Short mmCIF file of C-alpha atoms in Angstrom, two decimals:
data_model
loop_
_atom_site.label_atom_id
_atom_site.label_comp_id
_atom_site.label_asym_id
_atom_site.label_seq_id
_atom_site.Cartn_x
_atom_site.Cartn_y
_atom_site.Cartn_z
CA MET A 1023 0.00 0.00 0.00
CA THR A 1024 3.04 2.28 -0.10
CA GLY A 1025 2.10 3.60 -3.54
CA VAL A 1026 -1.31 4.68 -2.26
CA ASN A 1027 0.24 6.61 0.60
CA GLU A 1028 2.76 8.34 -1.68
CA ILE A 1029 0.12 9.68 -4.03
CA SER A 1030 -2.60 10.45 -1.52
CA GLN A 1031 -4.01 13.96 -1.44
CA GLN A 1032 -3.21 14.41 2.24
CA GLY A 1033 0.10 16.04 1.26
CA THR A 1034 2.69 13.25 1.43
CA ALA A 1035 5.57 14.04 -0.93
CA LEU A 1036 5.95 11.98 -4.08
CA ARG A 1037 9.45 10.60 -3.58
CA LEU A 1038 10.42 8.57 -6.60
CA PRO A 1039 10.77 10.51 -9.87
CA SER A 1040 8.62 7.95 -11.71
CA ILE A 1041 5.80 8.30 -9.17
CA ARG A 1042 6.24 12.06 -9.04
CA TRP A 1043 5.94 12.36 -12.81
CA LEU A 1044 2.83 10.19 -12.74
CA GLY A 1045 1.26 12.57 -10.25
CA GLU A 1046 2.06 15.46 -12.59
CA ALA A 1047 0.35 13.84 -15.61
CA PRO A 1048 -2.60 16.31 -15.65
CA ILE A 1049 -0.15 19.21 -16.01
CA TYR A 1050 1.58 17.61 -18.98
CA ALA A 1051 -1.68 16.53 -20.61
CA ILE A 1052 -3.37 19.91 -20.24
CA GLY A 1053 -0.22 21.84 -21.16
CA ILE A 1054 0.50 19.80 -24.29
CA THR A 1055 -3.14 19.99 -25.39
CA LEU A 1056 -3.30 23.77 -24.99
CA MET A 1057 0.04 24.35 -26.71
CA ALA A 1058 -1.01 22.07 -29.58
CA LEU A 1059 -4.17 24.17 -29.87
CA CYS A 1060 -2.02 27.32 -30.00
CA VAL A 1061 0.10 25.84 -32.78
CA GLY A 1062 -3.01 24.91 -34.74
CA LEU A 1063 -4.48 28.40 -34.39
CA LEU A 1064 -1.23 30.05 -35.44
CA LEU A 1065 -0.87 27.74 -38.44
CA SER A 1066 -4.43 28.61 -39.47
CA LYS A 1067 -3.25 32.24 -39.77
CA GLY A 1068 -0.05 31.33 -41.60
CA VAL A 1069 2.25 31.75 -38.58
CA PRO A 1070 4.64 28.77 -38.38
CA PRO A 1071 6.03 27.61 -35.02
CA SER A 1072 9.53 28.79 -34.17
CA PHE A 1073 12.12 27.27 -31.87
CA ILE A 1074 14.17 30.45 -31.49
CA GLY A 1075 12.11 31.64 -28.51
CA ILE A 1076 12.43 28.26 -26.84
CA TRP A 1077 16.20 28.37 -27.30
CA VAL A 1078 16.40 31.88 -25.83
CA ASN A 1079 14.21 30.91 -22.90
CA MET A 1080 16.27 27.78 -22.25
CA ARG A 1081 19.44 29.88 -22.12
CA LEU A 1082 17.81 32.24 -19.61
CA PHE A 1083 16.82 29.34 -17.37
CA ALA A 1084 20.35 27.92 -17.66
CA LEU A 1085 21.80 31.31 -16.69
CA PHE A 1086 19.65 31.51 -13.57
CA LEU A 1087 20.49 27.91 -12.68
CA ILE A 1088 24.18 28.78 -12.81
CA VAL A 1089 23.65 31.89 -10.67
CA ILE A 1090 21.63 29.96 -8.08
CA ALA A 1091 24.18 27.12 -7.99
CA ALA A 1092 27.04 29.59 -7.53
CA PHE A 1093 25.18 31.36 -4.72
CA ASP A 1094 24.35 28.09 -2.95
CA SER A 1095 27.93 26.82 -3.28
CA THR A 1096 29.37 30.04 -1.88
CA ARG A 1097 26.89 30.04 1.00
CA GLN A 1098 27.65 26.43 1.91
CA LEU A 1099 31.42 26.95 1.76
CA PHE A 1100 31.17 30.05 3.93
CA LYS A 1101 28.94 28.23 6.41
CA HIS A 1102 30.98 24.99 6.74
CA ARG A 1103 34.49 26.20 5.79
CA PRO A 1104 35.68 22.73 4.71
CA ASP A 1105 39.36 21.83 4.35
CA SER A 1106 38.75 20.73 0.76
CA PRO A 1107 36.08 22.86 -0.94
CA VAL A 1108 36.13 20.71 -4.08
CA ASP A 1109 35.56 17.46 -2.18
CA PHE A 1110 32.89 19.13 -0.04
CA LEU A 1111 30.92 20.41 -3.04
CA LYS A 1112 31.33 17.12 -4.89
CA ALA A 1113 29.90 15.24 -1.93
CA ARG A 1114 27.04 17.71 -1.54
CA TYR A 1115 25.92 17.67 -5.16
CA SER A 1116 26.46 13.99 -5.95
CA THR A 1117 24.18 12.39 -3.39
CA PRO A 1118 21.38 10.13 -4.66
CA GLU A 1119 18.82 12.39 -3.01
CA PHE A 1120 20.14 15.48 -4.83
CA LYS A 1121 20.19 13.64 -8.16
CA ARG A 1122 16.59 12.46 -7.65
CA THR A 1123 15.49 16.00 -6.83
CA VAL A 1124 17.09 17.39 -10.00
CA LEU A 1125 15.73 14.58 -12.17
CA ALA A 1126 12.23 15.00 -10.78
CA GLY A 1127 12.24 18.76 -11.40
CA LEU A 1128 13.40 18.72 -15.01
CA PRO A 1129 9.97 18.03 -16.61
CA MET A 1130 8.39 21.06 -14.93
CA MET A 1131 11.30 23.25 -15.99
CA ALA A 1132 10.86 21.97 -19.55
CA VAL A 1133 7.17 22.93 -19.46
CA ALA A 1134 8.09 26.46 -18.37
CA ILE A 1135 10.79 26.74 -21.04
CA VAL A 1136 8.35 25.89 -23.83
CA LEU A 1137 5.33 27.75 -22.41
CA LEU A 1138 6.48 31.39 -22.55
CA PRO A 1139 7.55 31.40 -26.22
CA PHE A 1140 4.12 30.00 -27.16
CA PHE A 1141 2.47 32.75 -25.14
CA SER A 1142 4.58 35.42 -26.84
CA LYS A 1143 3.62 34.04 -30.24
CA MET A 1144 -0.08 34.14 -29.38
CA LYS A 1145 0.22 37.60 -27.85
CA ALA A 1146 1.90 38.99 -30.97
CA ALA A 1147 -0.75 37.31 -33.15
CA ILE A 1148 -3.77 38.86 -31.40
CA PRO A 1149 -4.45 41.32 -34.28
CA LEU A 1150 -4.81 38.32 -36.61
CA PHE A 1151 -7.73 37.03 -34.54
CA ASN A 1152 -9.37 40.15 -33.15
CA ASP A 1153 -9.22 43.94 -33.44
CA TYR A 1154 -8.26 46.10 -30.46
CA THR A 1155 -11.77 47.32 -29.69
CA TRP A 1156 -12.12 47.02 -25.91
CA ASP A 1157 -10.17 50.04 -24.67
CA ASP A 1158 -13.19 52.34 -24.64
CA ALA A 1159 -15.09 49.88 -22.47
CA PHE A 1160 -12.26 49.44 -19.97
CA ILE A 1161 -11.69 53.18 -19.72
CA ALA A 1162 -15.39 53.55 -18.94
CA TRP A 1163 -15.24 50.78 -16.34
CA ASP A 1164 -12.31 52.44 -14.60
CA ARG A 1165 -14.09 55.78 -14.54
CA ALA A 1166 -17.20 54.14 -13.12
CA ILE A 1167 -15.09 52.68 -10.29
CA PHE A 1168 -13.20 55.92 -9.59
CA PHE A 1169 -16.18 58.29 -9.83
CA GLY A 1170 -15.34 59.77 -13.21
CA TYR A 1171 -11.55 59.70 -12.94
CA ASP A 1172 -8.99 57.45 -14.56
CA GLY A 1173 -7.09 55.17 -12.20
CA TRP A 1174 -3.78 56.95 -12.68
CA GLU A 1175 -5.37 60.31 -11.73
CA VAL A 1176 -6.45 58.87 -8.37
CA LEU A 1177 -2.94 57.54 -7.71
CA GLN A 1178 -1.07 60.61 -8.96
CA PRO A 1179 -1.22 62.75 -5.76
CA VAL A 1180 0.48 59.91 -3.85
CA LEU A 1181 2.79 58.41 -6.48
CA GLY A 1182 3.38 61.32 -8.85
CA PHE A 1183 7.00 62.03 -7.88
CA PRO A 1184 9.83 61.09 -10.27
CA VAL A 1185 11.81 59.14 -7.66
CA VAL A 1186 8.75 57.13 -6.65
CA THR A 1187 7.83 56.49 -10.27
CA ALA A 1188 11.35 55.33 -11.13
CA PHE A 1189 11.41 52.98 -8.13
CA LEU A 1190 8.05 51.46 -9.07
CA ALA A 1191 9.29 51.02 -12.65
CA LEU A 1192 12.31 49.11 -11.34
CA LEU A 1193 10.10 46.82 -9.24
CA TYR A 1194 7.81 46.31 -12.22
CA GLN A 1195 10.75 45.11 -14.29
CA LEU A 1196 11.98 42.82 -11.51
CA TRP A 1197 8.69 40.94 -11.86
CA PHE A 1198 10.38 38.81 -14.52
CA LEU A 1199 12.29 37.07 -11.70
CA LEU A 1200 9.04 35.27 -10.92
CA LEU A 1201 9.31 33.60 -14.33
CA TYR A 1202 12.82 32.22 -13.75
CA PRO A 1203 14.12 31.87 -10.16
CA GLY A 1204 10.51 31.60 -9.00
CA VAL A 1205 9.72 28.73 -11.36
CA LEU A 1206 13.03 27.03 -10.51
CA TYR A 1207 12.08 27.19 -6.84
CA PHE A 1208 8.84 25.32 -7.39
CA ALA A 1209 10.54 22.88 -9.76
CA PHE A 1210 13.41 21.86 -7.48
CA ALA A 1211 12.76 22.98 -3.89
CA GLN A 1212 11.27 20.72 -1.25
CA VAL A 1213 7.73 21.99 -1.65
CA GLU A 1214 4.88 19.67 -0.71
CA SER A 1215 3.65 17.84 -3.78
CA PRO A 1216 -0.01 18.97 -3.91
CA LEU A 1217 1.01 22.64 -3.65
CA ARG A 1218 3.79 22.23 -6.22
CA ARG A 1219 1.47 20.59 -8.74
CA GLN A 1220 -1.35 23.04 -8.06
CA PHE A 1221 1.06 25.90 -8.69
CA PHE A 1222 2.35 24.53 -11.99
CA LEU A 1223 -1.11 23.63 -13.31
CA SER A 1224 -2.29 27.13 -12.38
CA TYR A 1225 0.82 28.59 -14.01
CA VAL A 1226 0.13 26.79 -17.29
CA LEU A 1227 -3.56 27.72 -17.28
CA SER A 1228 -2.83 31.35 -16.36
CA TRP A 1229 -0.56 31.86 -19.37
CA THR A 1230 -2.81 30.02 -21.83
CA VAL A 1231 -6.32 30.86 -20.64
CA VAL A 1232 -5.76 34.31 -19.11
CA GLY A 1233 -2.83 35.49 -21.21
CA GLY A 1234 -3.93 33.76 -24.40
CA ALA A 1235 -7.67 33.16 -24.77
CA MET A 1236 -8.94 36.03 -22.61
CA ALA A 1237 -6.38 38.49 -23.98
CA THR A 1238 -7.46 37.68 -27.53
CA TRP A 1239 -11.16 37.91 -26.71
CA LEU A 1240 -10.77 41.18 -24.75
CA ALA A 1241 -8.19 42.69 -27.11
CA SER A 1242 -7.00 46.06 -25.82
CA VAL A 1243 -3.71 47.95 -25.86
CA GLY A 1244 -3.70 49.86 -22.58
CA PRO A 1245 -3.15 53.54 -21.66
CA CYS A 1246 0.44 53.90 -22.90
CA PHE A 1247 -0.43 52.54 -26.34
CA VAL A 1248 -3.86 54.06 -27.10
CA GLY A 1249 -2.14 57.21 -28.38
CA PRO A 1250 0.53 55.80 -30.71
CA LEU A 1251 -1.49 52.77 -31.86
CA LEU A 1252 -5.13 53.92 -31.81
CA GLY A 1253 -4.74 57.70 -32.09
CA ASP A 1254 -6.57 58.24 -28.77
CA PRO A 1255 -5.22 61.25 -26.80
CA ARG A 1256 -6.95 60.53 -23.47
CA PHE A 1257 -3.75 59.41 -21.72
CA ASP A 1258 -1.39 61.96 -23.26
CA GLU A 1259 -1.25 63.80 -19.93
CA GLN A 1260 -0.16 60.67 -18.09
CA MET A 1261 2.50 59.92 -20.69
CA ALA A 1262 3.69 63.53 -20.52
CA TYR A 1263 4.23 63.14 -16.76
CA LEU A 1264 6.10 59.84 -17.21
CA ASN A 1265 8.37 61.32 -19.86
CA ALA A 1266 9.02 64.39 -17.71
CA ALA A 1267 9.85 62.15 -14.74
CA ASN A 1268 12.22 60.20 -16.97
CA GLU A 1269 14.17 63.39 -17.61
CA GLN A 1270 14.97 63.55 -13.88
CA VAL A 1271 15.25 59.86 -12.93
CA PRO A 1272 15.29 57.04 -15.53
CA VAL A 1273 11.90 55.34 -15.74
CA MET A 1274 12.85 51.90 -17.08
CA THR A 1275 9.41 50.96 -18.36
CA LEU A 1276 9.35 53.76 -20.94
CA LYS A 1277 12.16 52.13 -22.92
CA VAL A 1278 10.32 48.79 -22.86
CA GLN A 1279 7.12 50.44 -24.04
CA GLY A 1280 9.03 52.00 -26.91
CA LEU A 1281 10.46 48.61 -27.88
CA LEU A 1282 7.00 47.03 -27.81
CA ILE A 1283 5.68 49.69 -30.18
CA GLU A 1284 8.65 49.15 -32.48
CA TRP A 1285 8.15 45.37 -32.46
CA PHE A 1286 4.43 45.79 -33.05
CA ASN A 1287 5.04 47.96 -36.11
CA THR A 1288 7.56 45.46 -37.51
CA ASP A 1289 5.39 42.37 -36.81
CA ALA A 1290 8.00 40.90 -34.48
CA ASN A 1291 6.80 37.87 -32.53
CA GLY A 1292 9.78 36.83 -30.45
CA LEU A 1293 10.04 36.18 -26.71
CA GLY A 1294 8.46 39.09 -24.81
CA SER A 1295 6.85 40.73 -27.82
CA GLY A 1296 3.19 41.53 -28.41
CA ILE A 1297 0.83 44.09 -26.91
CA THR A 1298 -2.18 43.34 -24.75
CA ALA A 1299 -3.63 45.02 -21.68
CA MET A 1300 -6.62 42.97 -20.53
CA PRO A 1301 -6.06 40.89 -18.48
CA SER A 1302 -2.78 41.92 -16.84
CA MET A 1303 -0.32 39.02 -16.75
CA HIS A 1304 1.92 40.98 -14.39
CA VAL A 1305 -0.92 41.07 -11.87
CA ALA A 1306 -2.02 37.51 -12.66
CA ILE A 1307 1.39 35.93 -12.01
CA ALA A 1308 2.11 38.11 -8.96
CA PHE A 1309 -1.27 37.09 -7.52
CA LEU A 1310 -0.57 33.42 -8.28
CA TYR A 1311 2.71 33.60 -6.37
CA TRP A 1312 0.95 35.15 -3.40
CA LEU A 1313 -1.62 32.32 -3.40
CA ALA A 1314 1.17 29.73 -3.46
CA MET A 1315 3.77 31.33 -1.20
CA ARG A 1316 1.38 32.02 1.66
CA ARG A 1317 1.09 28.24 1.96
CA VAL A 1318 4.88 27.87 2.03
CA SER A 1319 5.28 30.26 4.97
CA PRO A 1320 3.41 33.25 6.48
CA ARG A 1321 6.48 35.48 6.04
CA LEU A 1322 6.78 34.67 2.33
CA GLY A 1323 3.04 35.11 1.99
CA LEU A 1324 3.31 38.63 3.41
CA PHE A 1325 6.23 39.51 1.13
CA PHE A 1326 4.52 38.29 -2.02
CA GLY A 1327 1.23 39.86 -0.96
CA VAL A 1328 2.92 43.25 -0.78
CA PHE A 1329 4.70 42.61 -4.09
CA PHE A 1330 1.39 41.69 -5.73
CA ALA A 1331 -0.28 44.89 -4.47
CA ILE A 1332 2.66 47.03 -5.65
CA THR A 1333 2.58 45.32 -9.06
CA TRP A 1334 -1.11 46.08 -9.53
CA ILE A 1335 -0.73 49.71 -8.46
CA SER A 1336 2.39 50.14 -10.61
CA SER A 1337 0.68 48.69 -13.67
CA VAL A 1338 -1.80 51.57 -13.51
CA HIS A 1339 0.64 54.30 -12.51
CA LEU A 1340 3.11 53.36 -15.26
CA ALA A 1341 0.37 53.41 -17.93
CA TYR A 1342 0.57 49.75 -18.85
CA HIS A 1343 -2.89 48.84 -17.64
CA TYR A 1344 -6.30 50.03 -16.61
CA ALA A 1345 -7.21 49.14 -13.02
CA VAL A 1346 -9.85 46.68 -14.24
CA ASP A 1347 -7.16 44.72 -16.10
CA GLY A 1348 -5.74 43.64 -12.76
CA LEU A 1349 -9.16 43.06 -11.24
CA VAL A 1350 -10.16 40.65 -14.00
CA SER A 1351 -6.80 38.88 -13.67
CA ILE A 1352 -7.36 38.33 -9.96
CA VAL A 1353 -10.82 36.83 -10.48
CA ALA A 1354 -9.59 34.61 -13.32
CA VAL A 1355 -6.52 33.32 -11.45
CA ALA A 1356 -8.55 32.72 -8.29
CA ALA A 1357 -10.92 30.54 -10.34
CA ILE A 1358 -7.97 28.72 -11.95
CA TRP A 1359 -6.35 28.14 -8.54
CA TRP A 1360 -9.60 26.66 -7.21
CA ALA A 1361 -10.03 24.43 -10.28
CA ALA A 1362 -6.38 23.29 -10.25
CA GLN A 1363 -6.65 22.16 -6.65
CA ARG A 1364 -9.66 20.02 -7.48
CA ILE A 1365 -8.10 18.58 -10.63
CA ILE A 1366 -4.97 17.54 -8.70
CA ALA A 1367 -7.02 16.11 -5.81
CA GLY A 1368 -9.25 14.18 -8.21
CA TRP A 1369 -6.23 12.78 -10.05
CA ASP A 1370 -4.66 11.70 -6.74
CA ARG A 1371 -7.86 9.88 -5.77
CA PHE A 1372 -7.85 8.14 -9.13
CA LEU A 1373 -4.21 7.07 -8.75
CA ALA A 1374 -4.75 5.97 -5.16
CA ALA A 1375 -7.63 3.75 -6.25
CA ARG A 1376 -5.55 2.24 -9.05
CA PHE A 1377 -2.59 1.57 -6.75
CA ASP A 1378 -4.98 0.10 -4.19
CA GLN A 1379 -6.45 -2.27 -6.77
CA ALA A 1380 -2.95 -3.26 -7.97
CA ALA A 1381 -1.87 -3.99 -4.39
CA LEU A 1382 -4.94 -6.12 -3.82
CA ARG A 1383 -4.28 -8.12 -6.98
CA THR A 1384 -0.63 -8.63 -5.96
CA ASN A 1385 -1.57 -9.86 -2.51
CA THR A 1386 -4.34 -12.17 -3.63
CA VAL A 1387 -3.44 -15.88 -3.23
CA PRO A 1388 -5.21 -18.20 -5.71
CA ALA A 1389 -7.48 -20.80 -4.10
CA GLU A 1390 -6.15 -24.37 -3.89
#
């Protein structure tokens, strides 16, 4: 009955890589199905799949793996101060347990490596499937929430100082660390299996459903792009402030916004390209990490809760998003998180029943 205990939904870790991968089967099945659907949709519009983005993403993951390994090695050497650093590190990183942990985490890292380039392709291809027609509606929704004002106007008296704006722009750019060290943490750290699998299934569904399907359906460009792309001057005042602030303290997001416009006009569809406002993937992923990390520890939950709130506020202040973009992301990710938990629990019950039946058949002695 050991197999039943290992895959039960009560939270026991899946120890063997083969068993662990079996428990992750819904993530692979759903992820492969959705990515195959993306490929089919892109091919229907004459956009062939490309492996360049996957290669770039793999190199980024490899870079962060090297940085993390170097940091861990330095920390361990400083802590233990062994006589032979080489022998110490060799012993630490060659144990069977360490090898099993690495082997078991590789499939989830592979999913993350492939996922983002597919998202970027779909994001860049939104104009092939739908026109950007939703900005008027989202501007109206924001003004209904803020009593006739745009979201940035409500925030401006508090945040409208160049130093504050530049700092928020820096934090907004650091969000990308969630996509690399953050994913590596859930792939390789000793996180309880149900939480780990719930996170990765939610991660896959967030990028494909929220960042793909919903972004295409609710196609919009956001405040910083309504002027240059749609000829709408309603956020010119906000952009004028951001550009003026940039003259005093560099506002990093302005350069990125300029690159996105350039890529949009040249039909670039590489990693990180494409323009879409609703829903906000910055808010969606930050919210997902808060949901997951609060179950790792209360302290991490508090940290990521603050980071999520700052990300949402910054997305409005820096003209990337309307406030409702983040609100819709939160509702969508909360629903995905709830569904992912039930999918994983249901799969564990199914596996437990199968292992139980196999154990019974093994232990059955034929009648004389």
